[in-house]
Coordinates of C-alpha atoms in Angstrom, one line a residue:
Chain A
M1 CA -78.8 42.7 -176.9
T2 CA -76.3 39.8 -177.3
I3 CA -75.3 37.8 -174.3
N4 CA -71.8 39.5 -174.2
E5 CA -73.5 42.8 -174.4
I6 CA -75.5 41.9 -171.2
Q7 CA -72.7 40.5 -169.5
D8 CA -70.9 43.6 -170.2
Q9 CA -73.8 45.6 -168.8
V10 CA -73.9 43.6 -165.5
T11 CA -69.8 43.9 -165.3
E12 CA -70.5 47.8 -165.4
E13 CA -73.1 47.7 -162.9
F14 CA -71.0 45.9 -160.4
A15 CA -68.1 48.1 -161.4
I16 CA -69.5 51.2 -159.3
F17 CA -69.2 49.2 -156.2
D18 CA -65.5 49.3 -154.5
D19 CA -66.5 47.8 -151.3
W20 CA -67.4 43.9 -151.3
L21 CA -70.0 44.7 -148.9
D22 CA -71.7 47.0 -151.5
K23 CA -71.4 44.3 -154.2
Y24 CA -73.2 41.6 -151.9
N25 CA -75.9 44.1 -151.0
Y26 CA -76.3 44.8 -154.6
L27 CA -76.5 40.8 -155.3
I28 CA -78.8 40.6 -152.2
D29 CA -81.0 43.2 -154.0
I30 CA -81.2 41.4 -157.3
G31 CA -81.8 38.1 -155.6
R32 CA -84.8 39.7 -153.8
S33 CA -86.4 41.2 -156.8
M34 CA -86.1 38.2 -159.1
P35 CA -89.7 36.6 -159.7
S36 CA -90.4 33.7 -157.6
I37 CA -90.6 30.3 -159.5
D38 CA -94.1 28.8 -160.1
I39 CA -94.5 26.8 -156.8
K40 CA -95.1 23.7 -159.1
Y41 CA -91.8 23.8 -160.2
K42 CA -90.3 23.6 -156.7
T43 CA -89.8 20.0 -156.7
N44 CA -86.8 17.7 -156.8
D45 CA -87.2 17.2 -160.6
Y46 CA -86.1 20.6 -161.0
L47 CA -83.5 20.7 -158.0
I48 CA -80.0 21.2 -159.1
E49 CA -77.4 19.1 -157.2
G50 CA -74.1 20.2 -156.0
C51 CA -75.3 23.6 -154.3
Q52 CA -74.9 24.0 -150.7
S53 CA -78.0 25.8 -150.9
K54 CA -81.0 24.6 -152.8
V55 CA -81.6 25.8 -156.2
W56 CA -84.7 25.2 -158.5
L57 CA -84.4 25.6 -162.0
H58 CA -87.1 25.5 -164.7
P59 CA -87.0 25.8 -168.4
S60 CA -89.6 26.5 -171.2
F61 CA -89.1 26.2 -174.7
E62 CA -91.4 28.3 -177.2
N63 CA -90.8 29.4 -180.7
G64 CA -87.1 28.3 -180.6
I65 CA -86.4 30.3 -177.4
I66 CA -85.5 29.2 -173.9
S67 CA -86.6 30.8 -170.8
F68 CA -85.8 30.1 -167.3
S69 CA -87.1 30.6 -164.0
A70 CA -85.7 29.8 -160.9
D71 CA -85.4 30.0 -157.1
S72 CA -83.1 29.4 -154.1
D73 CA -83.3 29.1 -150.3
A74 CA -80.4 31.3 -150.0
I75 CA -80.4 34.8 -151.1
I76 CA -77.1 35.3 -152.4
T77 CA -77.4 32.2 -154.5
R78 CA -80.7 33.5 -155.9
G79 CA -78.8 36.7 -156.7
I80 CA -76.4 34.7 -158.7
V81 CA -79.1 32.6 -160.3
A82 CA -81.0 35.8 -161.1
L83 CA -77.8 37.2 -163.0
L84 CA -77.4 33.7 -165.0
I85 CA -81.1 34.2 -166.1
K86 CA -80.6 37.7 -167.1
V87 CA -77.7 36.9 -169.1
L88 CA -79.2 33.4 -170.4
S89 CA -83.0 33.4 -170.8
G90 CA -84.8 34.4 -173.8
R91 CA -82.1 32.9 -176.0
T92 CA -81.9 30.2 -178.6
P93 CA -80.4 26.8 -177.4
E94 CA -77.3 27.5 -180.0
E95 CA -76.7 31.0 -178.2
I96 CA -76.8 29.4 -174.8
M97 CA -74.7 26.3 -175.8
N98 CA -72.0 28.7 -177.2
A99 CA -72.0 31.1 -174.4
D100 CA -68.6 32.1 -172.9
L101 CA -69.6 33.4 -169.5
Y102 CA -67.0 35.5 -168.3
F103 CA -69.0 38.1 -166.2
I104 CA -68.9 36.1 -163.1
D105 CA -65.0 36.6 -163.1
R106 CA -65.3 40.0 -164.0
I107 CA -67.7 41.2 -161.3
G108 CA -65.3 39.8 -158.9
L109 CA -67.3 37.2 -157.5
K110 CA -65.7 34.2 -158.8
Q111 CA -62.7 34.5 -156.7
N112 CA -64.8 34.7 -153.5
L113 CA -66.6 31.5 -154.3
S114 CA -65.1 28.7 -152.4
P115 CA -64.7 25.5 -154.4
T116 CA -68.1 24.0 -153.3
R117 CA -69.8 27.1 -153.7
S118 CA -68.4 27.5 -157.3
N119 CA -69.2 23.9 -157.9
G120 CA -72.8 24.9 -157.3
L121 CA -72.5 27.9 -159.8
L122 CA -70.8 25.2 -162.1
A123 CA -73.5 23.1 -161.5
M124 CA -76.3 25.6 -162.5
V125 CA -74.5 26.6 -165.7
K126 CA -74.2 23.1 -166.7
Q127 CA -77.7 22.6 -166.1
I128 CA -78.6 25.4 -168.2
K129 CA -76.5 24.4 -170.9
L130 CA -77.8 20.7 -170.7
Y131 CA -81.2 22.0 -171.1
A132 CA -80.3 24.1 -174.1
L133 CA -78.7 20.7 -175.6
A134 CA -81.7 19.1 -175.0
F135 CA -83.9 21.6 -176.7
S136 CA -81.7 21.9 -179.7
T137 CA -82.3 18.3 -180.7
K138 CA -85.7 19.0 -180.2
T139 CA -85.5 21.8 -182.8
Q140 CA -83.6 19.7 -185.2
K141 CA -86.3 17.2 -185.4
Chain R
M1 CA -45.5 29.1 -116.3
N2 CA -48.2 29.2 -118.6
K3 CA -48.0 30.9 -122.0
S4 CA -49.8 33.8 -122.8
I5 CA -52.4 34.0 -125.6
E6 CA -49.8 35.8 -127.6
E7 CA -47.2 33.5 -127.3
I8 CA -49.8 30.6 -128.0
R9 CA -50.8 32.1 -131.5
A10 CA -47.3 32.8 -132.2
D11 CA -46.8 28.9 -132.3
F12 CA -49.0 28.8 -135.2
P13 CA -47.8 30.5 -138.3
I14 CA -51.0 30.4 -140.2
L15 CA -52.9 32.6 -137.5
S16 CA -51.0 35.7 -138.2
Q17 CA -52.2 35.8 -142.0
K18 CA -54.9 38.2 -143.4
V19 CA -57.7 37.2 -145.8
Y20 CA -59.5 39.9 -148.0
G21 CA -57.1 42.2 -146.0
K22 CA -58.4 41.3 -142.5
P23 CA -57.0 39.4 -139.8
L24 CA -58.1 35.6 -139.9
I25 CA -60.6 34.7 -137.4
Y26 CA -60.1 30.8 -137.8
L27 CA -63.6 29.2 -136.0
D28 CA -63.5 26.0 -138.2
N29 CA -61.4 24.1 -135.8
G30 CA -64.0 21.2 -135.6
A31 CA -63.2 20.4 -139.2
T32 CA -59.5 20.7 -138.8
T33 CA -57.1 22.3 -136.4
Q34 CA -54.0 24.7 -137.2
K35 CA -50.6 23.1 -137.0
P36 CA -47.9 24.5 -134.5
E37 CA -44.5 25.3 -135.9
V38 CA -43.0 22.3 -133.9
V39 CA -45.3 19.9 -135.8
I40 CA -44.6 21.4 -139.3
S41 CA -40.8 21.2 -138.8
R42 CA -40.7 17.8 -137.4
V43 CA -42.6 16.5 -140.4
A44 CA -40.6 18.7 -142.7
N45 CA -37.2 17.8 -140.8
L46 CA -38.3 14.0 -141.2
F47 CA -38.2 14.2 -144.8
R48 CA -35.1 16.3 -144.8
H49 CA -33.1 14.3 -142.7
T50 CA -34.4 10.8 -141.7
N51 CA -36.7 9.4 -144.3
A52 CA -36.8 5.7 -145.0
N53 CA -39.7 3.1 -144.7
V54 CA -40.7 1.6 -141.3
H55 CA -39.9 -1.7 -140.2
R56 CA -38.3 -2.7 -143.6
G57 CA -34.8 -1.7 -143.8
V58 CA -31.3 -3.0 -141.8
H59 CA -30.1 0.4 -142.6
L60 CA -29.5 3.1 -140.3
L61 CA -32.4 5.4 -141.7
S62 CA -34.8 2.8 -141.5
D63 CA -34.0 1.9 -138.1
N64 CA -34.3 5.5 -136.8
V65 CA -37.5 6.4 -138.6
S66 CA -38.9 3.0 -137.1
E67 CA -37.7 3.9 -133.7
Q68 CA -39.6 7.2 -134.0
Y69 CA -42.5 5.7 -135.3
E70 CA -42.7 3.0 -132.4
A71 CA -41.9 6.1 -129.8
A72 CA -45.0 7.9 -131.4
R73 CA -47.1 5.1 -130.7
E74 CA -45.9 5.2 -127.0
T75 CA -46.6 8.9 -126.9
V76 CA -50.2 8.2 -128.2
R77 CA -50.5 5.2 -125.7
Q78 CA -49.5 7.6 -122.7
Y79 CA -51.7 10.4 -124.1
I80 CA -54.9 8.3 -123.9
N81 CA -53.7 5.9 -121.3
A82 CA -54.2 2.5 -123.0
S83 CA -52.7 0.0 -120.9
K84 CA -50.2 -1.6 -123.9
K85 CA -48.7 -0.4 -126.8
E86 CA -50.1 -3.2 -128.8
E87 CA -53.6 -1.5 -128.3
V88 CA -52.8 1.5 -130.4
V89 CA -53.0 1.1 -134.1
F90 CA -52.2 4.0 -136.4
T91 CA -54.9 4.3 -139.1
A92 CA -55.5 7.1 -141.8
G93 CA -58.0 8.7 -139.4
T94 CA -61.3 8.3 -137.6
T95 CA -63.2 7.2 -140.5
S96 CA -60.8 4.5 -141.4
S97 CA -60.6 3.5 -137.8
I98 CA -64.4 3.1 -137.7
N99 CA -64.2 1.2 -140.9
T100 CA -61.7 -1.1 -139.7
V101 CA -63.6 -2.1 -136.7
A102 CA -67.0 -2.3 -138.8
F103 CA -65.4 -4.7 -141.1
S104 CA -63.3 -6.9 -138.7
F105 CA -65.3 -6.9 -135.8
G106 CA -68.3 -7.2 -138.1
E107 CA -67.0 -10.3 -139.9
K108 CA -66.2 -12.1 -136.7
Y109 CA -69.2 -11.3 -134.6
V110 CA -72.2 -9.8 -136.4
G111 CA -74.6 -12.2 -138.1
E112 CA -77.9 -11.9 -139.7
G113 CA -80.7 -10.3 -137.1
D114 CA -78.0 -8.9 -134.8
E115 CA -78.2 -5.3 -133.9
I116 CA -75.7 -2.4 -133.8
L117 CA -76.6 0.7 -131.8
V118 CA -75.7 4.1 -132.7
S119 CA -76.8 7.5 -131.6
A120 CA -78.8 10.1 -133.6
M121 CA -75.9 12.6 -133.2
E122 CA -73.4 10.7 -135.0
H123 CA -71.5 12.2 -137.9
H124 CA -71.8 10.2 -141.2
A125 CA -68.5 8.3 -140.5
N126 CA -69.9 6.6 -137.4
I127 CA -73.3 5.7 -139.4
V128 CA -72.3 4.6 -142.8
P129 CA -69.7 1.9 -142.1
W130 CA -72.3 0.4 -139.6
Q131 CA -75.1 0.7 -142.4
M132 CA -72.7 -0.8 -144.7
L133 CA -72.0 -3.8 -142.5
C134 CA -75.6 -4.1 -141.8
E135 CA -76.5 -4.4 -145.2
R136 CA -73.7 -7.1 -145.7
K137 CA -74.6 -9.2 -142.8
K138 CA -78.5 -8.5 -142.9
A139 CA -78.2 -7.1 -139.3
I140 CA -80.2 -4.1 -138.1
L141 CA -79.1 -0.6 -137.2
K142 CA -80.7 0.8 -134.2
V143 CA -80.7 4.6 -133.0
I144 CA -80.5 6.1 -129.7
P145 CA -82.4 9.4 -129.9
F146 CA -81.6 12.7 -128.3
N147 CA -83.6 15.6 -127.0
D148 CA -83.9 19.3 -127.9
Q149 CA -81.0 20.4 -125.9
G150 CA -78.9 17.8 -127.5
L151 CA -79.0 15.1 -124.6
L152 CA -78.9 11.4 -125.2
D153 CA -82.0 9.7 -124.2
M154 CA -80.6 7.3 -121.7
E155 CA -83.6 5.6 -120.7
E156 CA -84.3 4.8 -124.6
Y157 CA -80.6 3.7 -124.7
K158 CA -81.2 0.9 -122.0
R159 CA -84.4 0.1 -123.7
L160 CA -82.8 -0.4 -127.2
I161 CA -80.0 -2.8 -125.7
S162 CA -81.0 -6.3 -126.4
S163 CA -79.8 -9.9 -126.5
R164 CA -79.1 -9.2 -130.1
T165 CA -76.9 -6.1 -129.8
K166 CA -73.5 -6.8 -130.9
L167 CA -71.6 -3.4 -130.7
V168 CA -72.4 0.3 -129.4
A169 CA -71.0 3.1 -131.5
V170 CA -71.3 6.5 -130.0
A171 CA -69.6 9.9 -130.2
H172 CA -67.7 11.1 -127.0
A173 CA -68.7 14.6 -128.3
S174 CA -71.1 15.7 -131.0
N175 CA -69.3 17.8 -133.7
V176 CA -72.7 19.9 -134.4
L177 CA -74.1 20.1 -130.8
G178 CA -70.8 19.8 -128.9
T179 CA -72.8 17.8 -126.2
I180 CA -70.2 15.4 -124.1
N181 CA -71.9 12.3 -123.9
P182 CA -71.9 10.1 -120.5
I183 CA -69.7 7.5 -122.0
K184 CA -68.6 5.9 -118.5
E185 CA -72.5 5.2 -118.0
I186 CA -72.8 4.1 -121.6
T187 CA -70.0 1.6 -121.3
A188 CA -71.1 0.4 -117.9
I189 CA -74.8 -0.4 -119.2
A190 CA -73.5 -2.2 -122.3
H191 CA -70.7 -4.0 -120.5
K192 CA -73.3 -5.6 -118.2
E193 CA -74.6 -7.4 -121.0
G194 CA -71.1 -8.1 -122.3
I195 CA -71.6 -5.7 -125.2
P196 CA -68.3 -3.8 -126.6
V197 CA -68.6 0.0 -127.1
L198 CA -66.7 2.1 -129.7
V199 CA -66.1 5.7 -129.0
D200 CA -65.5 8.2 -131.6
G201 CA -63.1 10.7 -130.1
A202 CA -62.8 12.8 -133.1
Q203 CA -64.5 15.6 -131.5
S204 CA -63.3 15.2 -128.1
I205 CA -59.6 14.1 -128.2
Q206 CA -58.4 17.7 -128.8
H207 CA -60.6 19.5 -125.9
G208 CA -59.3 17.8 -122.7
I209 CA -58.5 14.5 -121.1
V210 CA -59.1 11.3 -122.7
D211 CA -58.5 8.1 -120.6
V212 CA -59.7 5.0 -122.4
Q213 CA -59.3 3.0 -119.1
D214 CA -61.3 5.4 -117.0
L215 CA -64.1 5.5 -120.0
D216 CA -63.9 1.7 -120.1
C217 CA -64.4 1.9 -123.7
D218 CA -63.4 -1.2 -125.9
F219 CA -62.4 1.0 -129.2
F220 CA -61.7 4.6 -129.1
V221 CA -60.8 6.4 -132.4
F222 CA -59.6 9.8 -133.3
S223 CA -58.0 11.9 -136.3
G224 CA -54.5 13.3 -136.0
H225 CA -55.4 16.6 -137.8
K226 CA -58.1 17.4 -135.2
I227 CA -55.7 17.6 -132.6
Y228 CA -52.9 20.0 -134.1
G229 CA -51.3 17.0 -136.0
P230 CA -51.0 16.5 -139.7
T231 CA -53.8 15.3 -142.0
G232 CA -53.9 11.4 -142.9
V233 CA -53.2 9.7 -139.6
G234 CA -55.5 8.6 -137.0
V235 CA -55.5 6.1 -134.3
L236 CA -57.5 3.1 -133.3
Y237 CA -57.5 2.1 -130.0
G238 CA -58.9 -1.3 -129.1
R239 CA -58.9 -3.6 -126.4
E240 CA -56.3 -6.3 -126.8
K241 CA -58.9 -9.4 -126.3
W242 CA -61.0 -7.8 -129.2
L243 CA -57.9 -6.7 -131.6
E244 CA -56.8 -10.4 -131.1
A245 CA -59.8 -12.0 -132.1
M246 CA -60.6 -9.7 -135.0
P247 CA -59.5 -11.0 -138.4
P248 CA -57.3 -8.1 -140.2
Y249 CA -59.1 -5.6 -142.4
Q250 CA -56.8 -5.2 -145.2
G251 CA -53.9 -7.3 -146.4
G252 CA -50.4 -6.5 -147.5
G253 CA -46.9 -5.4 -146.3
D254 CA -46.1 -5.5 -142.3
M255 CA -49.4 -7.0 -141.3
V256 CA -48.0 -10.5 -142.2
A257 CA -45.8 -13.1 -140.2
N258 CA -45.2 -15.6 -143.0
V259 CA -46.5 -15.6 -146.7
T260 CA -46.8 -18.6 -148.8
F261 CA -49.5 -19.2 -151.7
A262 CA -50.8 -22.1 -149.5
R263 CA -51.2 -20.1 -146.5
T264 CA -50.6 -16.9 -144.8
T265 CA -50.3 -16.0 -141.2
Y266 CA -50.7 -12.9 -139.6
N267 CA -48.3 -10.4 -137.7
D268 CA -49.1 -9.7 -134.0
L269 CA -50.8 -6.5 -132.8
P270 CA -50.7 -3.8 -133.7
F271 CA -49.1 -4.6 -137.0
K272 CA -51.8 -6.9 -138.0
F273 CA -54.0 -3.8 -138.8
E274 CA -51.3 -1.7 -140.4
A275 CA -51.1 -2.9 -143.9
G276 CA -49.0 -1.5 -146.3
T277 CA -46.7 1.6 -145.6
T278 CA -48.1 3.5 -143.1
N279 CA -48.4 7.2 -142.9
Y280 CA -45.1 7.3 -140.6
P281 CA -44.4 11.0 -141.1
A282 CA -48.0 12.0 -140.0
A283 CA -47.8 9.4 -137.1
I284 CA -44.6 10.9 -135.9
G285 CA -45.9 14.4 -136.4
L286 CA -49.0 13.5 -134.4
A287 CA -46.7 12.6 -131.6
T288 CA -45.0 15.8 -131.4
A289 CA -48.6 17.6 -131.7
L290 CA -49.7 15.7 -128.5
D291 CA -46.4 16.6 -126.7
Y292 CA -47.2 20.1 -127.7
V293 CA -50.7 20.1 -126.4
T294 CA -49.1 18.4 -123.2
S295 CA -46.6 21.2 -122.8
I296 CA -49.6 23.8 -122.9
G297 CA -51.6 21.6 -120.6
R298 CA -54.7 19.8 -121.4
E299 CA -56.7 21.2 -118.4
E300 CA -55.4 24.7 -119.5
I301 CA -56.6 24.0 -122.9
A302 CA -60.2 22.7 -121.8
G303 CA -60.2 25.7 -119.3
R304 CA -59.5 28.4 -122.2
E305 CA -61.8 26.8 -124.5
K306 CA -64.7 26.6 -121.9
H307 CA -64.3 30.4 -121.2
L308 CA -64.5 31.2 -124.9
L309 CA -67.4 29.0 -125.6
E310 CA -69.0 30.8 -122.5
I311 CA -68.4 34.4 -124.2
A312 CA -69.6 33.2 -127.8
T313 CA -72.7 31.4 -126.3
R314 CA -73.5 34.7 -124.2
E315 CA -72.9 37.0 -127.2
L316 CA -74.7 35.2 -129.6
S317 CA -77.5 34.3 -127.3
A318 CA -78.1 38.0 -126.9
I319 CA -78.9 38.7 -130.4
S320 CA -82.4 38.6 -131.1
G321 CA -83.5 36.0 -133.3
V322 CA -80.5 33.8 -133.1
R323 CA -81.2 30.1 -132.5
I324 CA -78.4 27.9 -131.0
Y325 CA -78.7 24.1 -131.4
G326 CA -77.1 22.0 -128.7
T327 CA -77.4 23.5 -125.1
A328 CA -76.3 20.7 -122.9
Q329 CA -74.5 21.8 -119.8
D330 CA -71.6 19.6 -120.5
K331 CA -70.1 20.8 -124.2
V332 CA -67.0 20.8 -125.9
S333 CA -66.2 24.4 -127.6
V334 CA -68.6 24.1 -130.6
I335 CA -71.3 26.5 -131.2
S336 CA -74.0 25.6 -133.9
F337 CA -76.5 28.5 -134.7
L338 CA -79.0 30.0 -137.1
P339 CA -79.0 33.7 -137.3
G340 CA -82.9 34.4 -137.8
E341 CA -84.3 33.6 -141.0
V342 CA -80.8 34.0 -142.8
H343 CA -79.8 30.7 -144.6
Q344 CA -76.7 29.4 -143.2
Y345 CA -75.0 29.8 -146.6
D346 CA -75.7 33.5 -146.9
A347 CA -74.4 33.9 -143.3
G348 CA -71.2 31.8 -144.0
M349 CA -70.4 33.7 -147.1
I350 CA -70.7 37.1 -145.6
L351 CA -68.7 36.0 -142.5
D352 CA -65.8 34.7 -144.7
K353 CA -65.7 38.3 -146.3
M354 CA -65.3 39.6 -143.0
G355 CA -62.5 37.3 -142.4
I356 CA -64.3 34.9 -140.0
A357 CA -63.9 31.2 -141.0
V358 CA -67.0 29.1 -140.1
R359 CA -68.5 26.0 -141.2
T360 CA -72.0 25.9 -142.7
G361 CA -74.3 23.2 -144.0
T362 CA -75.2 19.7 -142.4
H363 CA -71.6 18.9 -140.9
C364 CA -71.7 15.5 -142.2
A365 CA -74.4 15.1 -139.6
Q366 CA -77.6 15.0 -141.8
P367 CA -79.8 13.2 -139.4
V368 CA -79.1 15.7 -136.8
M369 CA -80.5 18.3 -138.8
D370 CA -83.5 16.2 -139.7
R371 CA -83.9 15.8 -136.0
Y372 CA -84.3 19.7 -135.6
G373 CA -86.2 20.0 -139.2
I374 CA -83.6 22.5 -140.4
P375 CA -81.5 22.5 -143.6
G376 CA -78.2 23.1 -141.7
T377 CA -76.5 25.7 -139.2
V378 CA -73.5 27.7 -139.1
R379 CA -71.2 26.2 -136.8
A380 CA -68.0 28.2 -134.6
S381 CA -65.7 25.6 -133.5
I382 CA -63.3 27.2 -131.2
A383 CA -59.7 26.3 -130.2
F384 CA -57.6 27.6 -127.4
Y385 CA -55.7 29.6 -129.8
N386 CA -58.6 31.8 -130.3
T387 CA -59.0 34.8 -128.4
E388 CA -61.8 36.6 -126.5
E389 CA -61.8 39.4 -129.2
E390 CA -62.4 36.9 -131.9
M391 CA -65.4 35.7 -129.9
Y392 CA -66.9 39.3 -129.9
A393 CA -66.1 39.8 -133.3
L394 CA -68.0 36.7 -134.4
A395 CA -71.1 38.1 -132.5
S396 CA -70.8 41.5 -134.3
G397 CA -70.4 39.7 -137.7
V398 CA -73.7 37.7 -137.2
R399 CA -75.5 41.0 -136.1
Q400 CA -74.0 42.8 -139.4
V401 CA -75.2 39.6 -141.5
M402 CA -78.5 39.7 -140.0
E403 CA -78.8 43.5 -140.8
M404 CA -78.0 42.9 -144.3
F405 CA -80.5 40.2 -145.0
A406 CA -83.2 42.0 -142.9

């Protein structure tokens, strides 16, 4: 599936819920079921600045594909990171760099994220794209 | 006749709005308070009818607005019971007031090896300016600890006072723990050694009576927006002898008496510390806010808030797993807590969806979080316009949050 196909799928999954409480409960479930990051990556080196809650994000690069693992001390944030990973993990650097992330808007979470919170979200996306950029220069060499 | 809660709430237009289709329950008053209609219209009318720069013109509008601005100063003087109008300086807020003292007092009185004493429960605005001063002057910042309840260790305070102590800077009330500190005792101890005391009133001014002469403090600072006034204005009260002796902080218009390229002489107090065009609309709006608070009654406000705090404390304490930080006997209406193992950010996010506005995080007081070894708290800060029903709604919201994350 392409990045956009996965985004559409996620959007559909959230569309089932009318009530915001159910949406958040679903997000909490997603956060809970995300595999934990390897403890050795839960360090300041992998901490993303700009979030009210702590987020650790670790990339690995193999055969031209970037995979991410992540964690957060807040469950809702964990859910959001899990969704980002679902959409963006296992992709080439180019795919990630060119991705237009519209699903957050469509699942109705963006308007509920206050500026500091969405800064946290933006910080995560920015970090993911930065890793992609770094790995893309590696491929070119 | 006291106003009913319905009448009080009707004074604040914002309180009747809905968020996410639910009635707004505004419990973030420690961050900023809402504004009564009288304040909103006073500022709007000033711009509509009498706007001109203060102390600048010979024309009618400038005279008129200068008069209102100086009347606002007098209102503040009476409100905090300063002995002279000259001791009331308008600033941009608490932070700018503290920075003014840290710079001006520091320039004159603090040197290498001297000590500044703050408490461990200060918010960043009453820590960082002193750290910057200490860095500039190679002085030392010392910290008065507090106990689990949130009470300052007064014995340690006495021990920390030394012949090198130049100033004590301490919060009147903690923005996280709510503790009301024993300022009179603190000033008495410091004054025995001739050391001046700055009291950060950002979290006390709105909750009851503040009398700077009774507190016997040398500086008292607060922000207008935390006492139902506009943002961007604050007050620096300073004892005349200190303000007279201190050099100005910023240079510019209005703070000068005579300017030549050879030499500039400074204006008298309080103008010496009011460089440039001040935020006169906000200062005038602040006076209206203080008049409004006086019309409600400061003791009435304190009484209502105490009652609401008691309900909130009782209801939250009854929830198994809720931990409250700051359990002093003498508190302003601020309640910091953690709902079991739920992250404060998760809790705040869900409460927000219920229409309950609280603050989450470190509340610009990271050392307080470090003291308890926690990443942050949820903070509900209560104003007199909050209702008993809102306290119950908060507790039931917290219950629901804990069920969601259980």
